[in-house]
Coordinates of C-alpha atoms in Angstrom, one line a residue:
M29 CA -24.4 65.3 50.2
E30 CA -26.0 62.0 49.2
T31 CA -27.5 61.7 45.6
E32 CA -31.1 61.2 45.3
A33 CA -31.9 57.8 44.1
Y34 CA -35.0 59.0 42.3
T35 CA -36.7 62.2 41.0
P36 CA -40.6 62.5 41.0
T37 CA -41.9 64.4 37.9
T38 CA -44.7 64.4 35.5
V39 CA -45.1 64.0 31.7
T40 CA -48.1 64.4 29.4
V41 CA -49.5 61.5 27.6
G42 CA -48.7 63.1 24.4
T43 CA -45.0 63.8 25.2
L44 CA -44.7 60.3 26.5
L45 CA -45.8 58.7 23.3
S46 CA -43.7 61.1 21.3
N47 CA -40.6 60.2 23.4
I48 CA -41.3 56.6 22.7
H49 CA -41.7 57.0 19.1
N50 CA -38.5 59.0 18.9
G51 CA -36.6 56.4 21.0
V52 CA -35.9 58.6 23.8
I53 CA -37.7 56.1 26.1
A54 CA -37.4 52.4 25.4
I55 CA -40.4 50.0 26.0
P56 CA -38.7 46.8 26.3
E57 CA -40.7 43.7 24.8
I58 CA -40.2 41.4 27.9
Q59 CA -41.1 37.8 27.3
R60 CA -44.7 38.1 28.1
P61 CA -46.7 39.9 25.4
F62 CA -49.3 42.5 26.0
V63 CA -51.4 40.8 28.7
W64 CA -54.1 43.4 29.5
E65 CA -57.7 42.5 28.6
K66 CA -59.3 44.8 26.0
V67 CA -61.7 46.1 28.7
Q68 CA -58.7 47.3 30.6
V69 CA -57.6 49.4 27.9
R70 CA -61.1 50.8 27.7
D71 CA -61.0 51.6 31.3
L72 CA -57.6 53.3 31.1
L73 CA -58.9 55.8 28.5
D74 CA -62.1 56.4 30.5
S75 CA -60.0 57.2 33.6
L76 CA -57.7 59.7 31.7
Y77 CA -60.8 61.2 30.0
K78 CA -62.4 61.8 33.5
G79 CA -59.0 63.0 35.1
F80 CA -58.8 60.1 37.4
P81 CA -55.3 59.2 38.7
T82 CA -53.7 56.2 36.8
G83 CA -50.6 55.5 38.9
Y84 CA -46.9 56.3 38.4
L85 CA -44.6 55.3 35.7
I86 CA -41.2 54.4 36.7
I87 CA -38.2 55.0 34.3
W88 CA -34.5 54.2 34.7
Q89 CA -31.9 56.3 33.1
S90 CA -29.3 53.7 31.9
P91 CA -25.9 54.7 33.0
N92 CA -23.9 56.8 30.2
V93 CA -21.2 54.6 28.7
R94 CA -17.5 55.8 27.7
L95 CA -16.8 55.4 24.0
K96 CA -13.4 54.4 22.7
D97 CA -12.5 58.1 21.9
G98 CA -13.2 59.2 25.5
S99 CA -16.4 60.9 25.0
L100 CA -19.7 59.8 26.8
S101 CA -22.9 58.4 25.1
A102 CA -26.1 59.0 26.9
G103 CA -27.7 55.9 28.1
K104 CA -31.3 55.2 27.0
K105 CA -34.1 55.6 29.3
I106 CA -36.0 52.3 30.1
L107 CA -39.5 52.0 31.2
I108 CA -39.3 49.9 34.4
D109 CA -42.9 50.0 35.4
G110 CA -46.0 50.9 33.5
Q111 CA -45.4 48.9 30.3
Q112 CA -49.0 47.6 30.1
R113 CA -50.6 51.1 30.6
V114 CA -48.1 52.5 28.0
T115 CA -48.7 49.9 25.6
A116 CA -52.4 50.4 26.0
L117 CA -52.0 54.0 25.0
M118 CA -49.8 53.1 22.1
T119 CA -52.4 50.8 20.6
S120 CA -55.6 52.7 21.3
I121 CA -54.5 56.3 20.8
A122 CA -51.4 56.0 18.6
G123 CA -52.9 53.2 16.5
I124 CA -49.8 51.0 16.9
K125 CA -50.1 47.2 16.6
V126 CA -49.1 45.3 19.6
I127 CA -48.1 41.8 20.3
N128 CA -51.0 40.0 21.8
K129 CA -51.3 36.8 24.0
E130 CA -51.2 34.6 20.8
Y131 CA -48.0 36.3 19.9
K132 CA -49.7 38.0 16.9
K133 CA -49.7 41.6 15.9
D134 CA -53.1 43.2 16.7
R135 CA -54.5 46.5 17.4
I136 CA -56.9 47.2 20.2
K137 CA -59.5 49.8 19.0
I138 CA -61.6 51.7 21.5
A139 CA -64.9 53.4 20.4
F140 CA -66.3 56.7 21.7
N141 CA -69.9 57.9 22.2
P142 CA -70.2 61.8 22.3
F143 CA -73.9 61.4 23.3
E144 CA -72.9 59.3 26.4
A145 CA -70.1 61.9 27.1
L146 CA -73.0 64.5 27.4
S147 CA -74.9 62.1 30.0
Q148 CA -74.8 63.0 33.7
E149 CA -75.3 59.3 34.5
K150 CA -72.5 57.9 36.6
D151 CA -72.3 54.6 34.6
A152 CA -72.6 56.1 31.1
E153 CA -70.7 53.9 28.6
I154 CA -68.5 56.7 27.0
F155 CA -65.9 54.3 25.8
A156 CA -66.1 50.6 24.6
V157 CA -64.1 48.0 23.0
Q158 CA -64.8 48.2 19.3
T159 CA -67.3 45.7 17.8
P160 CA -68.9 45.6 14.4
A161 CA -72.0 47.3 15.9
H162 CA -69.9 50.6 16.6
L163 CA -68.9 50.6 12.9
N164 CA -72.5 50.6 11.9
D165 CA -73.8 53.1 14.5
K166 CA -73.3 56.6 13.4
K167 CA -73.5 57.8 17.0
W168 CA -70.2 56.0 17.8
I169 CA -66.7 57.3 16.8
A170 CA -65.5 53.6 15.8
D171 CA -61.8 54.3 16.7
V172 CA -60.5 57.1 18.9
A173 CA -57.2 56.7 17.3
D174 CA -58.5 58.5 14.2
V175 CA -59.2 61.7 16.3
F176 CA -55.5 61.7 17.7
D177 CA -54.1 61.4 14.2
E178 CA -52.9 65.0 13.5
K179 CA -52.1 64.2 9.9
T180 CA -55.5 63.0 8.8
F181 CA -58.0 64.4 11.4
N182 CA -59.8 67.6 10.4
E183 CA -61.8 68.5 13.3
W184 CA -64.1 71.1 11.3
T185 CA -65.0 68.5 8.7
F186 CA -65.6 65.9 11.3
I187 CA -67.9 67.9 13.3
N188 CA -69.9 68.9 10.3
T189 CA -70.2 65.3 9.0
Y190 CA -71.1 64.0 12.6
C191 CA -73.8 66.5 13.3
Q192 CA -75.3 65.9 9.7
N193 CA -75.6 62.2 10.6
N194 CA -76.7 63.1 14.1
P195 CA -79.0 66.1 13.9
E196 CA -79.8 66.1 17.5
M197 CA -76.1 66.8 18.4
K198 CA -75.2 70.6 18.5
P199 CA -71.8 71.3 16.7
E200 CA -70.6 73.6 19.7
E201 CA -71.2 70.5 22.2
L202 CA -69.5 68.2 20.0
N203 CA -66.7 70.6 19.6
R204 CA -66.5 70.8 23.4
I205 CA -66.6 67.0 23.7
I206 CA -63.9 66.4 21.0
S207 CA -61.5 68.9 22.6
R208 CA -61.9 67.0 26.0
L209 CA -61.3 63.7 24.3
K210 CA -58.1 65.2 22.5
G211 CA -57.2 66.6 26.0
I212 CA -56.1 63.1 27.1
A213 CA -52.8 63.8 25.2
Q214 CA -52.4 66.6 27.8
R215 CA -53.2 64.6 30.8
S216 CA -50.2 64.5 33.2
L217 CA -48.9 61.1 34.3
G218 CA -46.9 60.7 37.4
V219 CA -43.2 59.6 36.6
I220 CA -40.5 58.4 39.0
D221 CA -37.0 58.8 37.4
L222 CA -34.5 56.4 38.9
A223 CA -30.9 57.9 38.8
A224 CA -28.5 56.5 36.3
N225 CA -25.9 55.9 39.1
L226 CA -28.3 53.8 41.2
D227 CA -26.7 50.4 41.9
I228 CA -28.0 47.6 39.5
D229 CA -28.9 45.4 42.3
I230 CA -31.2 48.2 43.7
V231 CA -32.8 48.8 40.3
T232 CA -33.4 45.1 39.9
D233 CA -34.9 44.8 43.3
I234 CA -37.3 47.9 42.5
F235 CA -38.3 46.3 39.2
I236 CA -39.3 43.1 40.9
R237 CA -41.0 44.5 43.8
I238 CA -43.2 47.0 42.0
N239 CA -44.3 44.4 39.3
S240 CA -45.0 41.8 41.8
K241 CA -48.5 43.3 42.4
G242 CA -49.4 41.8 39.1
T243 CA -47.6 39.0 37.5
A244 CA -44.6 38.2 39.7
L245 CA -41.4 39.1 37.8
S246 CA -37.8 38.0 38.3
Q247 CA -34.2 39.2 37.7
G248 CA -34.4 37.4 34.3
D249 CA -37.4 39.6 33.3
F250 CA -35.2 42.7 34.1
V251 CA -32.4 41.3 32.1
M252 CA -34.8 40.7 29.2
S253 CA -36.0 44.3 29.6
K254 CA -32.6 45.6 29.3
I255 CA -31.7 43.3 26.4
A256 CA -34.9 44.2 24.4
A257 CA -34.3 47.9 24.6
D258 CA -30.8 47.7 23.1
E259 CA -31.3 47.7 19.5
N260 CA -27.8 49.0 18.7
N261 CA -26.4 45.7 19.8
D262 CA -29.2 43.6 18.4
G263 CA -30.8 42.9 21.8
N264 CA -34.2 43.0 20.6
V265 CA -33.3 40.1 18.3
L266 CA -31.6 38.3 21.1
R267 CA -34.7 38.7 23.3
K268 CA -36.7 37.0 20.6
I269 CA -34.3 34.0 20.3
I270 CA -34.6 33.4 24.1
D271 CA -38.3 34.2 24.1
Y272 CA -39.3 31.9 21.2
F273 CA -37.0 29.1 22.3
A274 CA -38.6 29.1 25.8
H275 CA -42.0 29.2 24.1
L276 CA -41.3 26.4 21.7
C277 CA -40.0 24.1 24.4
V278 CA -43.5 24.1 25.9
A279 CA -45.3 24.4 22.5
P280 CA -43.6 23.1 19.5
N281 CA -46.5 24.0 17.3
F282 CA -45.8 27.6 18.0
Y283 CA -43.1 27.5 15.3
D284 CA -45.7 28.0 12.6
T285 CA -47.1 30.9 14.4
I286 CA -43.7 32.6 14.5
S287 CA -43.5 32.0 10.7
E288 CA -46.6 33.8 10.2
S289 CA -46.8 36.6 12.8
D290 CA -43.0 37.6 12.8
K291 CA -41.8 37.3 9.2
D292 CA -38.8 39.5 9.9
F293 CA -37.5 37.1 12.4
A294 CA -38.4 34.1 10.3
K295 CA -35.9 35.4 7.6
T296 CA -33.0 35.2 10.1
E297 CA -30.6 32.4 10.7
Y298 CA -31.9 32.1 14.2
F299 CA -35.3 31.0 13.2
Q300 CA -33.6 28.0 11.5
K301 CA -31.6 27.2 14.5
L302 CA -34.9 26.8 16.3
R303 CA -36.5 24.6 13.8
W304 CA -35.6 21.4 15.5
L305 CA -38.1 22.3 18.5
K306 CA -40.8 22.0 15.9
N307 CA -40.7 18.2 16.6
D308 CA -39.5 18.3 20.3
T309 CA -41.2 15.9 22.6
E310 CA -39.0 16.6 25.8
T311 CA -40.8 17.4 28.9
V312 CA -38.2 16.6 31.6
Y313 CA -36.5 20.0 31.1
D314 CA -38.4 22.9 29.5
P315 CA -36.2 26.0 30.2
D316 CA -37.9 29.2 30.5
C317 CA -36.3 32.6 29.7
D318 CA -34.7 32.9 33.1
D319 CA -33.1 29.4 32.7
V320 CA -31.8 30.2 29.2
L321 CA -30.3 33.5 30.4
R322 CA -28.8 31.9 33.6
V323 CA -27.1 29.0 31.7
A324 CA -25.9 31.2 28.9
F325 CA -24.3 33.7 31.2
M326 CA -22.9 31.1 33.8
H327 CA -21.0 29.0 31.2
M328 CA -19.5 32.1 29.4
Y329 CA -18.7 34.1 32.6
P330 CA -17.3 33.3 35.9
R331 CA -20.3 34.7 37.5
A332 CA -23.7 33.7 38.7
K333 CA -25.9 36.6 39.5
L334 CA -28.1 37.8 36.8
A335 CA -27.8 41.3 38.3
D336 CA -24.1 41.2 37.2
L337 CA -25.3 40.5 33.7
V338 CA -27.4 43.7 33.8
S339 CA -24.3 45.5 34.8
L340 CA -22.3 44.1 32.0
L341 CA -24.9 44.8 29.5
S342 CA -24.7 48.5 30.8
G343 CA -21.0 48.5 30.2
R344 CA -19.8 48.3 33.9
D345 CA -16.2 47.7 34.5
F346 CA -16.2 46.0 38.0
E347 CA -12.8 47.2 38.9
T348 CA -12.9 50.9 37.9
R349 CA -16.8 51.1 38.3
E350 CA -16.9 53.1 35.1
F351 CA -19.3 52.2 32.2
K352 CA -17.6 51.5 28.9
N353 CA -19.1 50.9 25.5
E354 CA -16.6 48.1 24.6
I355 CA -17.7 46.1 27.6
V356 CA -21.4 46.4 26.3
E357 CA -20.3 45.2 22.9
D358 CA -18.3 42.4 24.3
T359 CA -21.0 41.3 26.6
Y360 CA -23.6 41.1 23.8
K361 CA -21.0 39.1 21.7
K362 CA -20.5 36.5 24.5
L363 CA -24.2 36.4 25.5
Y364 CA -25.0 35.7 21.9
E365 CA -22.5 32.9 21.8
G366 CA -23.8 31.6 25.2
V367 CA -27.6 31.6 24.2
L368 CA -26.8 29.8 20.8
N369 CA -25.0 27.2 22.8
V370 CA -28.0 26.7 25.1
I371 CA -30.5 26.3 22.2
N372 CA -28.4 24.2 20.1
E373 CA -30.0 21.0 19.2
N374 CA -27.1 18.5 19.7
N375 CA -26.0 20.2 23.1
F376 CA -29.6 20.1 24.4
K377 CA -30.2 16.6 23.3
Q378 CA -27.0 15.3 24.5
F379 CA -27.5 16.9 28.0
M380 CA -31.0 15.3 28.2
L381 CA -29.5 12.0 27.4
A382 CA -27.2 12.4 30.4
I383 CA -30.1 13.4 32.7
R384 CA -32.4 10.7 31.4
G385 CA -29.5 8.2 31.5
A386 CA -29.3 8.9 35.4
G387 CA -32.8 7.8 35.8
F388 CA -34.7 11.1 35.6
I389 CA -37.0 10.2 32.8
S390 CA -40.0 12.3 33.7
E391 CA -40.9 15.8 34.9
K392 CA -42.4 13.8 37.9
L393 CA -38.8 13.3 39.0
I394 CA -37.7 16.9 38.8
N395 CA -38.0 19.0 41.9
S396 CA -35.3 21.5 41.2
K397 CA -35.1 23.6 38.0
M398 CA -32.0 25.3 39.5
A399 CA -30.1 22.0 39.7
L400 CA -30.9 21.4 36.1
D401 CA -29.8 24.8 35.2
F402 CA -26.5 24.3 36.9
A403 CA -26.0 20.8 35.5
Y404 CA -26.5 22.3 31.9
T405 CA -24.1 25.0 32.6
L406 CA -21.5 22.3 33.6
F407 CA -22.3 20.3 30.5
L408 CA -21.6 23.3 28.2
R409 CA -18.6 24.4 30.3
L410 CA -16.9 21.0 30.0
Q411 CA -17.4 20.9 26.3
I412 CA -15.7 24.2 25.9
S413 CA -12.9 23.6 28.4
K414 CA -12.0 20.0 27.3
E415 CA -11.2 19.3 31.0
V416 CA -12.3 15.9 30.7
P417 CA -12.5 13.5 27.9
V418 CA -15.8 13.8 25.8
G419 CA -16.9 10.4 26.9
E420 CA -16.6 11.5 30.6
I421 CA -18.6 14.5 30.3
K422 CA -22.1 13.0 30.9
R423 CA -20.9 10.9 33.8
V424 CA -19.6 14.0 35.7
V425 CA -22.6 15.9 34.9
Q426 CA -24.8 13.0 36.1
K427 CA -23.0 12.8 39.3
W428 CA -23.0 16.4 39.9
Y429 CA -26.7 16.6 39.3
V430 CA -27.7 13.7 41.5
L431 CA -25.5 15.1 44.3
S432 CA -27.2 18.5 44.1
V433 CA -30.6 17.1 44.1
L434 CA -29.8 14.6 46.9
T435 CA -28.2 17.3 49.1
G436 CA -30.7 20.1 48.0
R437 CA -27.6 22.1 47.1
Y438 CA -29.5 24.8 45.1
S439 CA -32.7 24.8 47.0
A440 CA -31.9 27.9 49.1
S441 CA -30.2 31.0 47.8
P442 CA -29.3 29.3 44.6
E443 CA -27.4 32.2 43.1
S444 CA -25.0 32.2 46.2
S445 CA -24.4 28.4 45.8
F446 CA -23.9 28.9 42.0
Y447 CA -21.3 31.6 42.7
K448 CA -19.5 29.4 45.3
D449 CA -19.2 26.5 43.0
I450 CA -18.2 28.4 39.9
R451 CA -15.5 30.2 41.9
S452 CA -14.2 26.9 43.1
I453 CA -14.5 25.4 39.6
N454 CA -12.4 28.4 38.3
E455 CA -9.8 27.6 40.8
N456 CA -9.7 23.9 41.0
G457 CA -11.5 22.5 37.8
V458 CA -14.9 20.6 37.7
V459 CA -13.6 17.2 38.9
K460 CA -11.6 18.4 41.9
T461 CA -14.6 20.6 43.0
L462 CA -16.9 17.6 42.8
E463 CA -14.4 15.6 44.8
N464 CA -14.2 18.2 47.4
I465 CA -17.9 18.6 47.5
E466 CA -18.3 14.8 47.9
A467 CA -15.6 14.8 50.8
A468 CA -17.5 17.5 52.6
T469 CA -21.1 16.3 52.2
L470 CA -21.2 12.5 51.5
S471 CA -19.9 11.2 54.7
D472 CA -20.9 7.7 56.0
N473 CA -23.2 9.5 58.4
F474 CA -25.0 11.0 55.5
W475 CA -25.4 7.8 53.8
Q476 CA -26.4 5.8 56.9
V477 CA -28.3 8.3 59.1
A478 CA -29.3 11.4 57.2
L479 CA -30.9 9.6 54.2
K480 CA -32.8 7.2 56.5
Q481 CA -34.1 10.3 58.3
N482 CA -35.0 12.0 55.1
L483 CA -37.1 8.9 54.1
A484 CA -39.4 9.6 57.2
N485 CA -40.8 12.4 54.9
T486 CA -44.3 12.2 53.6
S487 CA -43.9 13.9 50.2
T488 CA -43.3 12.1 47.1
K489 CA -41.4 15.4 46.0
N490 CA -38.8 14.6 48.7
P491 CA -35.4 14.8 47.0
T492 CA -34.1 11.6 48.6
Y493 CA -37.3 9.6 47.4
I494 CA -37.0 11.1 43.9
V495 CA -33.4 10.0 43.6
Y496 CA -34.4 6.4 44.9
L497 CA -37.1 6.3 42.0
A498 CA -34.3 7.4 39.5
A499 CA -32.1 4.7 40.9
Q500 CA -35.0 2.2 40.2
V501 CA -35.3 3.5 36.7
M502 CA -31.7 3.3 36.1
L503 CA -31.4 -0.1 37.3
K504 CA -34.4 -1.2 35.4
D505 CA -36.3 -2.5 38.4
M506 CA -39.7 -4.2 37.9
S507 CA -42.6 -2.7 39.8
L508 CA -43.7 -4.4 42.9
L509 CA -45.1 -8.1 42.2
S510 CA -44.8 -7.7 38.5
N511 CA -42.4 -9.4 36.0
N512 CA -43.3 -7.4 33.0
I513 CA -44.1 -3.9 34.0
S514 CA -41.1 -1.7 35.2
V515 CA -40.9 1.2 37.5
E516 CA -39.9 3.3 34.4
D517 CA -43.1 2.2 32.5
L518 CA -45.3 3.3 35.5
I519 CA -43.5 6.7 35.9
S520 CA -43.3 7.6 32.2
I521 CA -46.5 6.2 30.9
Q522 CA -49.2 5.7 33.6
G523 CA -48.9 4.8 37.2
D524 CA -48.7 6.2 40.6
V525 CA -47.2 5.3 44.1
H526 CA -49.3 3.1 46.3
H527 CA -48.9 2.0 49.9
I528 CA -47.1 -1.3 50.7
F529 CA -48.9 -1.4 54.0
P530 CA -52.3 -0.3 52.5
K531 CA -53.5 3.2 53.8
A532 CA -57.1 1.8 54.7
Y533 CA -55.5 -1.1 56.6
L534 CA -53.4 1.1 58.7
K535 CA -56.1 3.7 59.3
R536 CA -58.2 0.8 60.7
K537 CA -55.4 0.1 63.1
D538 CA -55.4 3.8 64.1
F539 CA -52.1 4.8 62.5
S540 CA -51.7 8.5 62.0
K541 CA -51.3 10.1 58.6
N542 CA -47.7 11.0 59.1
L543 CA -46.9 7.5 59.7
Y544 CA -48.9 5.5 57.0
N545 CA -48.0 8.2 54.3
Q546 CA -44.2 7.9 54.9
D547 CA -42.0 7.6 51.8
A548 CA -40.7 4.3 53.2
N549 CA -44.2 2.8 52.6
F550 CA -44.4 3.8 49.1
A551 CA -43.8 1.8 45.9
F552 CA -44.9 1.9 42.2
L553 CA -47.6 -0.6 41.6
D554 CA -49.5 -1.6 38.5
T555 CA -53.3 -0.7 38.9
Q556 CA -54.3 -4.3 38.7
V557 CA -51.8 -5.4 41.3
N558 CA -53.0 -2.6 43.7
K559 CA -56.6 -3.8 43.1
S560 CA -55.5 -7.4 44.0
I561 CA -53.7 -6.1 47.2
S562 CA -56.7 -4.1 48.2
D563 CA -56.7 -3.1 51.9
R564 CA -55.1 -6.3 53.1
S565 CA -52.1 -6.6 55.4
P566 CA -48.7 -7.6 53.7
K567 CA -48.9 -11.1 55.3
E568 CA -52.2 -11.8 53.6
Y569 CA -51.2 -10.6 50.0
F570 CA -47.7 -11.7 50.0
T571 CA -48.8 -15.2 51.4
E572 CA -51.0 -15.3 48.3
A573 CA -48.1 -14.2 46.0
I574 CA -45.8 -16.8 47.4
K575 CA -48.6 -19.5 47.0
Q576 CA -49.1 -18.8 43.4
C577 CA -45.5 -19.6 42.8
E578 CA -46.4 -23.2 43.6
T579 CA -49.7 -23.2 41.8
K580 CA -48.4 -21.2 38.9
K581 CA -51.7 -19.5 38.7
A582 CA -51.3 -15.7 39.0
V583 CA -53.7 -14.0 41.4
C584 CA -51.7 -11.2 43.2
G585 CA -49.4 -9.8 40.7
S586 CA -47.8 -11.6 37.7
I587 CA -44.8 -13.5 39.4
I588 CA -45.0 -17.2 39.6
D589 CA -41.5 -18.1 40.3
L590 CA -40.3 -17.9 43.9
E591 CA -36.7 -16.8 43.1
Q592 CA -38.1 -14.0 40.8
L593 CA -40.3 -12.9 43.7
K594 CA -37.5 -12.7 46.0
E595 CA -35.5 -10.7 43.4
N596 CA -38.4 -8.3 42.9
L597 CA -38.6 -7.6 46.8
V598 CA -34.9 -6.9 46.8
A599 CA -35.2 -4.6 43.8
N600 CA -38.1 -2.7 45.6
C601 CA -36.2 -2.7 49.0
I602 CA -38.6 -5.0 50.8
P603 CA -37.2 -7.3 53.5
W604 CA -38.3 -10.9 52.9
E605 CA -39.7 -11.1 56.6
A606 CA -42.1 -8.4 55.8
T607 CA -44.1 -11.1 53.8
S608 CA -45.2 -12.4 57.2
W609 CA -45.8 -9.0 58.9
E610 CA -48.9 -7.2 60.0
A611 CA -49.7 -3.8 61.6
I612 CA -47.9 -4.7 64.8
N613 CA -44.7 -4.9 62.7
Y614 CA -45.2 -1.6 60.8
N615 CA -42.5 0.5 62.6
D616 CA -40.0 -2.2 62.2
F617 CA -40.8 -2.4 58.4
L618 CA -40.3 1.4 58.1
E619 CA -37.0 1.2 59.7
K620 CA -35.6 -1.7 57.8
R621 CA -36.9 -0.3 54.4
R622 CA -35.3 3.0 55.1
S623 CA -32.0 1.2 55.4
L624 CA -32.4 -0.8 52.4
M625 CA -33.6 2.4 50.3
S626 CA -30.5 4.3 51.6
A627 CA -28.1 1.6 50.6
K628 CA -29.8 1.3 47.1
I629 CA -29.4 5.0 46.7
R630 CA -25.6 5.0 47.8
K631 CA -24.9 2.1 45.5
Y632 CA -26.6 3.9 42.6
Y633 CA -24.7 6.9 43.1
E634 CA -21.4 5.4 43.3
S635 CA -22.1 3.4 40.1
L636 CA -22.4 6.8 38.3

């Protein structure tokens, strides 16, 4: 008989909060803090008070793990769906502070109006988010958490005091209202218990699907949930290291916020390991929590699926399919090491030197976070394995990264591609695997045909065009018709791509958008140069640029030397004959420029 994957049941609000307080159910602190608006907390209490349905909670019973003495240790239950609702109850009813959107501990206090509770009005404001007005208005119970505090709340005393302050309220009516309010703790919540023996992939898929109704979640979120719930192995601290690193990469000034709002973490050695991010200005690669987990896991294990990491964190032996505590402990040990490698200042900066050194100097040139993740994995792995000399690591990483971007290697089903490459690296090493991939994908047909076809694309995020720009940056090419403003300057400081055959000019000649907006018609231009070109044909403005090499008076661009102008056109892959071309020659221009751009990309790649 097939085992049920889940069991539907119910639990009272009070029992749920008690189980959380006693550690029976873990509420993992995933990387996003409590994201509900305060009014949503109020609405939840209002629904419970009125007996309205509030949706199911989904709880996963983590697999039991076998200890060294052979005995079984019960796995902890983890809240898979319903964290925001339960956290709302914890802060409003149990009076517990939660981490808000600013990563600061705060309480959401909900006020209650007994008079409104007596009202028959459909829209009566029974509950409200507490404001100073509620504290000063004797009709309001300013904080419902006071009523639910069994240690301090004396119902008899409260009713007498309230009725003295509000003579129009009858004690028996107030008693009935308070009983109903406290009855929220006895309200039943629907619960779906996922079986402990449910396959990790299925649990992960359930987690992602049920949460996609709100903020879309990922496998990484599920891993973070699993980690945060394991205090025995300091998973809660590891979760913070990952979370804070990812947050600091985007907002370096958040370092001081951590110091103020999380004093316990600020006392740890890990806080100091993040200190370098306080002055971080890197924008090319800002890893999020998923990226940190993925890179940490892949360079420490010969695996690529984050679902496998959840299995290992649960203690799964992939051969016997048992769950063992020593596997849990070993996984946390390795994952800690892997994460610390990822966040290490020297490792991260050296990796970014490699990526920037290959010409990818701006987030504008990044179209695949997955490709960066694998490149960083490779960088860390090569540092550990010593497979190649230290001086060669950056070159190998650069080549692998450019190849993966150029071929879209990790664009579709990235984890499958990660797994395939990691398996090959385990068998043949990094260098040999790279050579095999090059032999399989970078044929003459690829360089001479496929790249040219790709440049018929109309997107500036086209991988082939992005690699072309990286090549221009690496080769320190000057922007079109300029002798002092480089392509790198325009990409990293201020600039944009413009049309070599101006768009307005081609539109007047009835060319369609998919023709005039082709990548082969794009070049980075300084704003002043672009204005001087205006909507004229290449024949007109190039003739002007050639003439100024005689007059030595710059009118169109800043180049006043003919040889320098020729070199500039070569650097921007523009054939010399284009200086006399008009709309009738546009298709020939696209064909010739695609060939020149493809040749430049190949020369660039082979120079890495």
